[in-house]
CSV table of C-alpha atoms and ligand atoms in Angstrom, one decimal:
chain,number,residue,atom,x,y,z
J,1,MET,CA,145.1,60.3,147.3
J,2,ILE,CA,147.8,62.8,146.8
J,3,THR,CA,147.3,66.0,148.8
J,4,GLN,CA,146.3,69.2,147.1
J,5,GLU,CA,149.5,70.9,148.2
J,6,MET,CA,151.7,68.2,146.6
J,7,GLU,CA,149.6,68.2,143.4
J,8,LYS,CA,149.9,72.0,143.2
J,9,LEU,CA,153.7,71.7,143.8
J,10,LEU,CA,154.1,69.2,141.0
J,11,ARG,CA,152.2,71.6,138.6
J,12,ARG,CA,154.3,74.6,139.7
J,13,MET,CA,157.5,72.7,139.0
J,14,GLN,CA,156.6,72.4,135.3
J,15,GLY,CA,158.8,74.7,133.2
J,16,LYS,CA,160.9,75.9,136.1
J,17,ARG,CA,164.6,76.4,135.2
J,18,VAL,CA,167.6,75.1,137.1
J,19,MET,CA,171.2,75.6,136.2
J,20,ILE,CA,173.7,72.7,136.8
J,21,VAL,CA,177.4,73.4,137.1
J,22,GLY,CA,179.7,70.4,137.4
J,23,ASP,CA,181.4,67.4,135.9
J,24,VAL,CA,179.5,65.9,133.0
J,25,MET,CA,180.4,62.4,132.0
J,26,LEU,CA,179.6,59.8,129.5
J,27,ASP,CA,178.3,56.5,131.0
J,28,HIS,CA,179.1,53.7,128.6
J,29,TYR,CA,177.6,50.2,129.1
J,30,THR,CA,178.8,47.2,127.3
J,31,PHE,CA,176.5,44.2,127.7
J,32,GLY,CA,177.7,40.7,126.8
J,33,SER,CA,177.9,37.1,127.7
J,34,VAL,CA,180.7,34.9,129.0
J,35,SER,CA,181.1,31.3,128.2
J,36,ARG,CA,184.8,30.7,128.5
J,37,ILE,CA,188.1,31.8,130.1
J,38,SER,CA,190.7,33.4,127.9
J,39,PRO,CA,193.6,31.3,126.9
J,40,GLU,CA,195.8,34.4,127.3
J,41,ALA,CA,195.2,35.1,130.9
J,42,PRO,CA,192.9,33.9,133.7
J,43,VAL,CA,190.1,36.3,132.7
J,44,PRO,CA,186.6,35.8,131.2
J,45,VAL,CA,186.1,36.5,127.5
J,46,VAL,CA,183.1,38.7,127.0
J,47,GLU,CA,181.2,38.4,123.7
J,48,VAL,CA,179.6,41.8,123.2
J,49,ILE,CA,175.8,41.8,122.5
J,50,ASP,CA,174.9,45.4,123.0
J,51,GLU,CA,176.2,48.8,123.9
J,52,GLN,CA,174.6,51.9,125.4
J,53,TYR,CA,175.6,55.5,126.1
J,54,LEU,CA,173.9,57.5,128.8
J,55,LEU,CA,174.5,60.9,130.4
J,56,GLY,CA,176.4,60.5,133.6
J,57,GLY,CA,177.5,62.7,136.5
J,58,ALA,CA,176.1,66.2,136.3
J,59,GLY,CA,174.5,65.2,133.0
J,60,ASN,CA,172.4,62.7,134.9
J,61,VAL,CA,171.2,65.4,137.3
J,62,ALA,CA,170.1,67.5,134.3
J,63,ARG,CA,168.3,64.5,132.8
J,64,ASN,CA,166.4,64.1,136.1
J,65,ILE,CA,165.3,67.7,136.0
J,66,VAL,CA,163.9,67.4,132.5
J,67,ALA,CA,162.2,64.1,133.4
J,68,LEU,CA,160.2,65.9,136.0
J,69,GLY,CA,159.1,68.7,133.6
J,70,GLY,CA,161.8,71.2,134.4
J,71,LEU,CA,164.2,73.1,132.2
J,72,ALA,CA,167.9,72.5,132.6
J,73,THR,CA,170.9,74.6,131.7
J,74,MET,CA,174.2,72.6,131.9
J,75,VAL,CA,177.5,74.3,132.4
J,76,GLY,CA,180.5,72.0,132.2
J,77,LEU,CA,183.5,70.9,130.3
J,78,ILE,CA,184.1,68.4,127.5
J,79,GLY,CA,187.2,67.4,125.4
J,80,ASP,CA,187.6,67.9,121.7
J,81,ASP,CA,186.9,64.3,121.0
J,82,ARG,CA,184.3,61.8,119.9
J,83,ASP,CA,183.0,61.2,123.4
J,84,GLY,CA,182.4,64.9,123.6
J,85,ASP,CA,180.3,64.7,120.5
J,86,THR,CA,178.4,61.8,121.8
J,87,LEU,CA,177.8,63.6,125.1
J,88,ASN,CA,176.6,66.7,123.2
J,89,GLY,CA,174.2,64.5,121.2
J,90,LEU,CA,172.7,63.0,124.4
J,91,LEU,CA,172.3,66.4,126.0
J,92,ALA,CA,170.4,67.6,122.9
J,93,GLU,CA,168.3,64.5,122.8
J,94,SER,CA,167.2,65.1,126.4
J,95,SER,CA,166.4,68.8,125.5
J,96,ILE,CA,169.0,70.1,128.0
J,97,ASP,CA,170.4,73.5,127.2
J,98,THR,CA,174.1,73.5,127.2
J,99,ALA,CA,177.0,75.9,127.8
J,100,LEU,CA,179.9,73.5,127.6
J,101,ILE,CA,183.5,74.7,127.4
J,102,HIS,CA,185.7,72.7,125.1
J,103,ASP,CA,189.1,71.9,126.5
J,104,ASP,CA,191.4,70.4,123.8
J,105,ARG,CA,194.0,69.4,126.4
J,106,ARG,CA,191.6,67.1,128.3
J,107,ARG,CA,189.6,64.1,127.2
J,108,THR,CA,185.9,63.9,127.9
J,109,THR,CA,185.3,61.8,131.0
J,110,ARG,CA,183.9,58.3,130.1
J,111,LYS,CA,183.1,55.4,132.4
J,112,THR,CA,182.7,52.1,130.7
J,113,ARG,CA,181.0,49.3,132.6
J,114,ILE,CA,181.3,45.8,131.1
J,115,LEU,CA,178.5,43.5,132.2
J,116,ALA,CA,177.8,39.9,131.4
J,117,GLN,CA,174.9,37.8,132.8
J,118,ASN,CA,173.7,40.9,134.6
J,119,GLN,CA,176.9,41.2,136.5
J,120,GLN,CA,179.5,43.9,136.2
J,121,ILE,CA,182.8,42.4,135.3
J,122,VAL,CA,185.0,45.5,135.2
J,123,ARG,CA,184.8,49.3,134.9
J,124,VAL,CA,187.2,51.2,132.7
J,125,ASP,CA,187.6,54.9,133.3
J,126,ARG,CA,189.0,57.4,130.9
J,127,GLU,CA,189.5,60.8,132.4
J,128,HIS,CA,191.8,63.7,133.3
J,129,THR,CA,191.4,65.1,136.8
J,130,ALA,CA,194.4,67.5,136.8
J,131,PRO,CA,193.6,71.1,137.6
J,132,LEU,CA,192.2,73.0,134.7
J,133,CYS,CA,194.4,75.5,132.8
J,134,GLU,CA,193.8,79.2,133.3
J,135,PRO,CA,192.0,80.1,130.0
J,136,VAL,CA,189.5,77.2,130.6
J,137,VAL,CA,188.7,78.4,134.1
J,138,GLY,CA,188.3,81.9,132.7
J,139,ALA,CA,185.9,80.7,130.1
J,140,LEU,CA,183.9,78.7,132.7
J,141,LEU,CA,183.7,81.8,135.0
J,142,GLU,CA,182.5,84.0,132.1
J,143,THR,CA,179.8,81.6,131.2
J,144,LEU,CA,178.7,81.0,134.7
J,145,THR,CA,178.5,84.7,135.5
J,146,LYS,CA,176.5,85.5,132.4
J,147,LEU,CA,174.0,82.6,132.7
J,148,GLY,CA,173.9,82.6,136.5
J,149,GLN,CA,172.2,86.0,136.6
J,150,HIS,CA,169.1,84.5,134.9
J,151,HIS,CA,168.7,81.5,137.3
J,152,ASP,CA,167.2,81.3,140.8
J,153,ILE,CA,168.5,77.9,141.5
J,154,VAL,CA,172.0,76.5,140.8
J,155,ILE,CA,173.1,72.9,141.5
J,156,VAL,CA,176.8,72.2,141.9
J,157,SER,CA,177.3,68.6,140.9
J,158,ASP,CA,180.9,67.9,142.0
J,159,TYR,CA,182.3,64.5,140.9
J,160,GLY,CA,185.9,65.7,141.5
J,161,LYS,CA,187.0,65.9,137.9
J,162,GLY,CA,188.1,69.5,138.0
J,163,VAL,CA,185.3,71.8,137.1
J,164,ILE,CA,184.5,72.8,140.7
J,165,THR,CA,187.2,75.0,142.1
J,166,GLY,CA,187.4,77.9,144.6
J,167,PRO,CA,187.0,80.6,141.9
J,168,ILE,CA,183.9,78.9,140.5
J,169,MET,CA,182.3,78.7,143.9
J,170,ASP,CA,183.3,82.3,144.7
J,171,ALA,CA,181.7,83.4,141.4
J,172,LEU,CA,178.5,81.6,142.3
J,173,ARG,CA,178.3,83.1,145.7
J,174,SER,CA,178.9,86.6,144.3
J,175,LEU,CA,176.0,86.2,141.9
J,176,ARG,CA,173.7,86.6,144.9
J,177,GLY,CA,173.9,90.3,144.8
J,178,LYS,CA,172.8,92.7,147.5
J,179,ASN,CA,169.9,90.8,149.0
J,180,GLY,CA,172.1,87.7,149.4
J,181,ILE,CA,169.3,85.3,148.5
J,182,ARG,CA,169.3,84.3,144.8
J,183,PRO,CA,170.5,82.2,143.2
J,184,ARG,CA,170.2,79.6,145.9
J,185,ILE,CA,173.1,77.2,145.7
J,186,LEU,CA,172.7,73.4,146.2
J,187,VAL,CA,175.8,71.2,146.4
J,188,ASP,CA,176.3,67.5,145.9
J,189,PRO,CA,179.7,67.4,147.5
J,190,LYS,CA,183.0,65.6,146.8
J,191,PRO,CA,184.6,65.1,150.2
J,192,GLN,CA,188.1,66.3,149.1
J,193,ASN,CA,186.5,69.7,148.1
J,194,TYR,CA,184.5,70.4,151.3
J,195,ASP,CA,186.4,73.6,152.0
J,196,LEU,CA,185.0,75.1,148.8
J,197,TYR,CA,181.4,74.9,149.9
J,198,HIS,CA,181.1,77.4,152.7
J,199,ASP,CA,178.1,79.6,152.8
J,200,VAL,CA,176.0,77.7,150.3
J,201,ASP,CA,172.2,77.1,150.8
J,202,ILE,CA,172.1,73.4,151.1
J,203,LEU,CA,174.4,70.4,150.8
J,204,THR,CA,173.2,66.9,150.0
J,205,PRO,CA,175.9,64.4,151.0
J,206,ASN,CA,175.3,60.7,151.4
J,207,ALA,CA,176.2,59.3,154.8
J,208,LYS,CA,179.8,58.4,153.8
J,209,GLU,CA,180.5,61.8,152.3
J,210,ALA,CA,178.9,63.6,155.3
J,211,SER,CA,180.9,61.5,157.7
J,212,GLU,CA,184.1,62.3,155.8
J,213,GLY,CA,183.3,66.0,155.9
J,214,ALA,CA,182.6,66.0,159.6
J,215,GLY,CA,185.4,63.6,160.6
J,216,ILE,CA,182.9,61.5,162.7
J,217,SER,CA,180.8,58.4,162.0
J,218,CYS,CA,177.3,58.9,160.5
J,219,ALA,CA,176.0,55.6,161.9
J,220,TRP,CA,172.3,55.5,162.8
J,221,PRO,CA,170.8,56.5,165.2
J,222,SER,CA,173.1,59.1,166.8
J,223,GLY,CA,175.4,59.8,163.8
J,224,PRO,CA,173.4,62.1,161.5
J,225,ALA,CA,172.7,64.7,164.3
J,226,LYS,CA,176.4,64.7,165.4
J,227,VAL,CA,177.7,64.9,161.8
J,228,ALA,CA,175.2,67.7,161.0
J,229,GLU,CA,176.4,69.8,164.0
J,230,ALA,CA,180.0,69.5,162.8
J,231,LEU,CA,179.2,70.3,159.1
J,232,PHE,CA,177.2,73.4,160.1
J,233,LYS,CA,180.2,74.6,162.1
J,234,ARG,CA,182.6,73.8,159.3
J,235,LEU,CA,180.7,75.2,156.4
J,236,GLN,CA,178.2,77.8,157.7
J,237,CYS,CA,175.7,76.5,155.2
J,238,ARG,CA,172.0,77.3,155.7
J,239,ASP,CA,170.5,73.8,155.5
J,240,LEU,CA,171.7,70.2,155.1
J,241,LEU,CA,170.2,67.1,153.7
J,242,ILE,CA,172.0,63.8,154.4
J,243,THR,CA,170.9,60.9,152.4
J,244,LEU,CA,171.0,57.7,154.3
J,245,GLY,CA,170.4,54.9,151.7
J,246,ALA,CA,167.8,52.5,153.0
J,247,GLN,CA,167.2,54.8,156.1
J,248,GLY,CA,166.0,57.6,153.8
J,249,MET,CA,167.2,61.1,154.7
J,250,ALA,CA,167.9,63.4,157.5
J,251,LEU,CA,166.9,67.0,156.8
J,252,PHE,CA,168.3,69.9,158.9
J,253,GLU,CA,166.6,73.2,158.4
J,254,GLY,CA,169.5,75.1,160.0
J,255,PRO,CA,171.3,73.6,163.0
J,256,GLY,CA,168.2,73.7,165.2
J,257,LYS,CA,165.5,71.8,163.3
J,258,ALA,CA,166.0,68.1,162.3
J,259,SER,CA,163.6,65.7,160.6
J,260,HIS,CA,163.9,62.1,159.5
J,261,ILE,CA,162.2,61.1,156.2
J,262,PRO,CA,162.2,57.3,156.1
J,263,THR,CA,161.9,55.1,153.0
J,264,PHE,CA,159.2,52.5,152.8
J,265,ALA,CA,159.8,48.8,152.2
J,266,ARG,CA,160.3,48.2,148.5
J,267,LYS,CA,162.4,46.1,146.1
J,268,VAL,CA,165.7,47.7,145.4
J,269,PHE,CA,167.3,46.9,142.1
J,270,ASP,CA,169.9,49.5,141.6
J,271,VAL,CA,170.9,52.5,143.7
J,272,THR,CA,173.1,54.0,141.0
J,273,GLY,CA,172.1,57.7,140.5
J,274,ALA,CA,169.8,57.9,143.4
J,275,GLY,CA,171.8,60.9,144.8
J,276,ASP,CA,171.5,62.7,141.4
J,277,THR,CA,167.7,62.2,141.6
J,278,VAL,CA,167.6,63.6,145.1
J,279,ILE,CA,169.4,66.9,144.3
J,280,ALA,CA,167.5,67.3,141.0
J,281,THR,CA,164.1,66.9,142.6
J,282,LEU,CA,165.0,69.0,145.5
J,283,ALA,CA,166.2,71.8,143.3
J,284,LEU,CA,163.1,71.8,141.0
J,285,ALA,CA,160.8,71.8,144.0
J,286,MET,CA,162.8,74.7,145.5
J,287,ALA,CA,162.5,76.5,142.1
J,288,ALA,CA,158.7,76.2,142.6
J,289,ASP,CA,159.1,77.8,146.0
J,290,ALA,CA,158.2,74.6,147.9
J,291,PRO,CA,158.9,74.6,151.7
J,292,LEU,CA,162.1,72.7,152.2
J,293,ILE,CA,160.5,69.8,154.0
J,294,ASP,CA,158.1,69.2,151.1
J,295,ALA,CA,160.9,69.4,148.6
J,296,ALA,CA,162.8,66.8,150.6
J,297,VAL,CA,159.8,64.5,150.9
J,298,LEU,CA,159.3,64.7,147.2
J,299,ALA,CA,163.0,64.0,146.5
J,300,ASN,CA,162.8,60.9,148.8
J,301,HIS,CA,159.9,59.6,146.8
J,302,ALA,CA,161.7,60.3,143.5
J,303,ALA,CA,164.8,58.4,144.8
J,304,GLY,CA,162.6,55.5,145.9
J,305,ILE,CA,161.3,55.2,142.4
J,306,VAL,CA,164.7,55.1,140.7
J,307,VAL,CA,166.2,52.6,143.1
J,308,GLY,CA,163.4,50.2,142.1
J,309,GLN,CA,164.6,50.3,138.5
J,310,VAL,CA,167.6,48.9,136.8
J,311,GLY,CA,170.4,51.4,135.6
J,312,ALA,CA,170.5,55.1,136.3
J,313,ALA,CA,166.8,55.5,135.8
J,314,THR,CA,164.8,58.8,136.0
J,315,PRO,CA,161.5,59.4,137.8
J,316,THR,CA,158.3,60.5,136.1
J,317,LEU,CA,155.5,62.7,137.3
J,318,GLU,CA,153.1,59.8,137.1
J,319,GLY,CA,155.5,57.7,139.2
J,320,LEU,CA,155.7,60.5,141.7
J,321,ARG,CA,152.0,60.9,142.0
J,322,LYS,CA,151.5,57.1,142.5
J,323,SER,CA,154.3,57.0,145.1
J,324,LEU,CA,152.9,60.0,147.0
J,325,ALA,CA,149.4,58.5,146.9
J,326,SER,CA,150.5,55.2,148.4
J,327,THR,CA,152.5,56.4,151.4
J,328,GLN,CA,151.6,59.9,152.8
J,329,ALA,CA,151.1,58.8,156.3
J,330,THR,CA,154.7,58.1,157.3
J,331,SER,CA,156.5,60.7,155.3
J,332,VAL,CA,158.2,62.6,158.2
J,333,ALA,CA,159.4,61.5,161.6
J,334,ALA,CA,161.5,62.9,164.4
J,335,LEU,CA,165.3,62.4,164.0
J,336,PRO,CA,167.2,60.9,166.9
J,337,GLY,CA,169.4,63.4,168.6
J,338,PRO,CA,173.2,63.2,169.1
J,339,ASP,CA,172.5,60.9,172.1
J,340,GLY,CA,170.7,58.5,169.8
J,341,LEU,CA,167.3,59.2,171.5
J,342,ALA,CA,164.1,60.5,169.9
J,343,GLN,CA,163.8,64.3,170.2
J,344,ASP,CA,160.5,66.1,171.1
V,401,ATP,N1,168.0,50.5,149.8
V,401,ATP,C1,167.2,51.6,149.6
V,401,ATP,N2,165.9,51.5,149.9
V,401,ATP,C2,165.0,52.5,149.7
V,401,ATP,N3,165.5,53.7,149.3
V,401,ATP,C3,166.8,53.9,149.0
V,401,ATP,C4,167.7,52.8,149.2
V,401,ATP,N4,168.9,53.3,148.8
V,401,ATP,C5,168.8,54.6,148.5
V,401,ATP,N5,167.5,55.0,148.6
V,401,ATP,C6,166.9,56.3,148.3
V,401,ATP,O1,167.9,57.0,147.6
V,401,ATP,C7,168.3,58.2,148.3
V,401,ATP,C8,169.8,58.4,148.1
V,401,ATP,O2,170.5,57.3,148.4
V,401,ATP,P1,172.0,57.3,148.9
V,401,ATP,O3,172.0,57.8,150.2
V,401,ATP,O4,172.5,55.9,148.7
V,401,ATP,O5,172.7,58.3,147.9
V,401,ATP,P2,174.1,58.3,147.1
V,401,ATP,O6,175.0,57.4,147.7
V,401,ATP,O7,174.5,59.7,146.9
V,401,ATP,O8,173.6,57.7,145.7
V,401,ATP,P3,174.5,57.7,144.4
V,401,ATP,O9,174.8,56.2,144.1
V,401,ATP,O10,173.7,58.3,143.3
V,401,ATP,O11,175.8,58.5,144.7
V,401,ATP,C9,168.0,57.9,149.8
V,401,ATP,O12,167.8,59.0,150.5
V,401,ATP,C10,166.7,57.1,149.6
V,401,ATP,O13,165.6,58.0,149.4
V,402,MG,MG1,176.0,60.7,145.5
């Protein structure tokens, strides 16, 4: 049985709006089969059977919000090219509201994965990651400022392709106005950009990203607490959620209060996009005014669902209800302290 609080939370999440700012990308999958080696070079010849385009990067975060019954506003950048049109079509199909700036000097980011016999053979990236030109930054700032006023929750989905810069983060922080509270800013960080994320509400790095930001190892059991201490010092953020893959998550509600949210034994097929699911679920639950610990528990369940599916899958409400119903007892534990020992 799912608790009444969680059921109420799932209901309150319906129709809540979240703004996502970041690097949208086109995920392109080419599926084929290999039966011979090329006569031209020692490489396999892939005979293409099928192709698929999906929303990637920040677009996948938006897709997760919508899958859970929320409303998503996507602010980002596309090129003036066919991939940009495809991306726009996918966003519309997913009912994601868009405010995309067109940049005719850059191409739309596309990642092509070529798979055969269920195995990835090669990935081909098409992208520009040079700094944006001034008019494009100006257009992004204008859009952000205009739309940001109407949002309580903003996700920064930074894949390091150029959308997230100092001025963009400053503009987001200055939207908070006099009370300094809304919009709350959630960041999925790119390690090279850590210095941009000071004074945000919560960051959701994975263990590797957290470790890179702190300059120390995040290895279990003593790592997460040490890394968190360093990140709080470096960034002055309010809270921190470190995702730990098969170990689940470590939630820090300020530097003083740590919890461990373990995962439960399950079949893992594909961890791609689990981080996107975490930040999307967390944001939507926060938009519904959930206590942070409940938002994180829900995000852990949502991520558990998508790693059990192939490809960058999205969770459903039904899936969440089922997952919550089957595993409430062990949802939160104490996090080992910096000495690796259990804390009271
Ligand atoms: N092997 C696993 N078993 C169970 N749950 C998992 C596993 N791997 C990931 N998860 C779930 O997914 C969440 C996020 O995973 P992870 O820390 O790998 O994020 P990530 O590296 O940012 O993912 P992404 O590939 O999207 O960038 C975890 O907190 C956990 O809930
Ligand atoms: Mg990630």
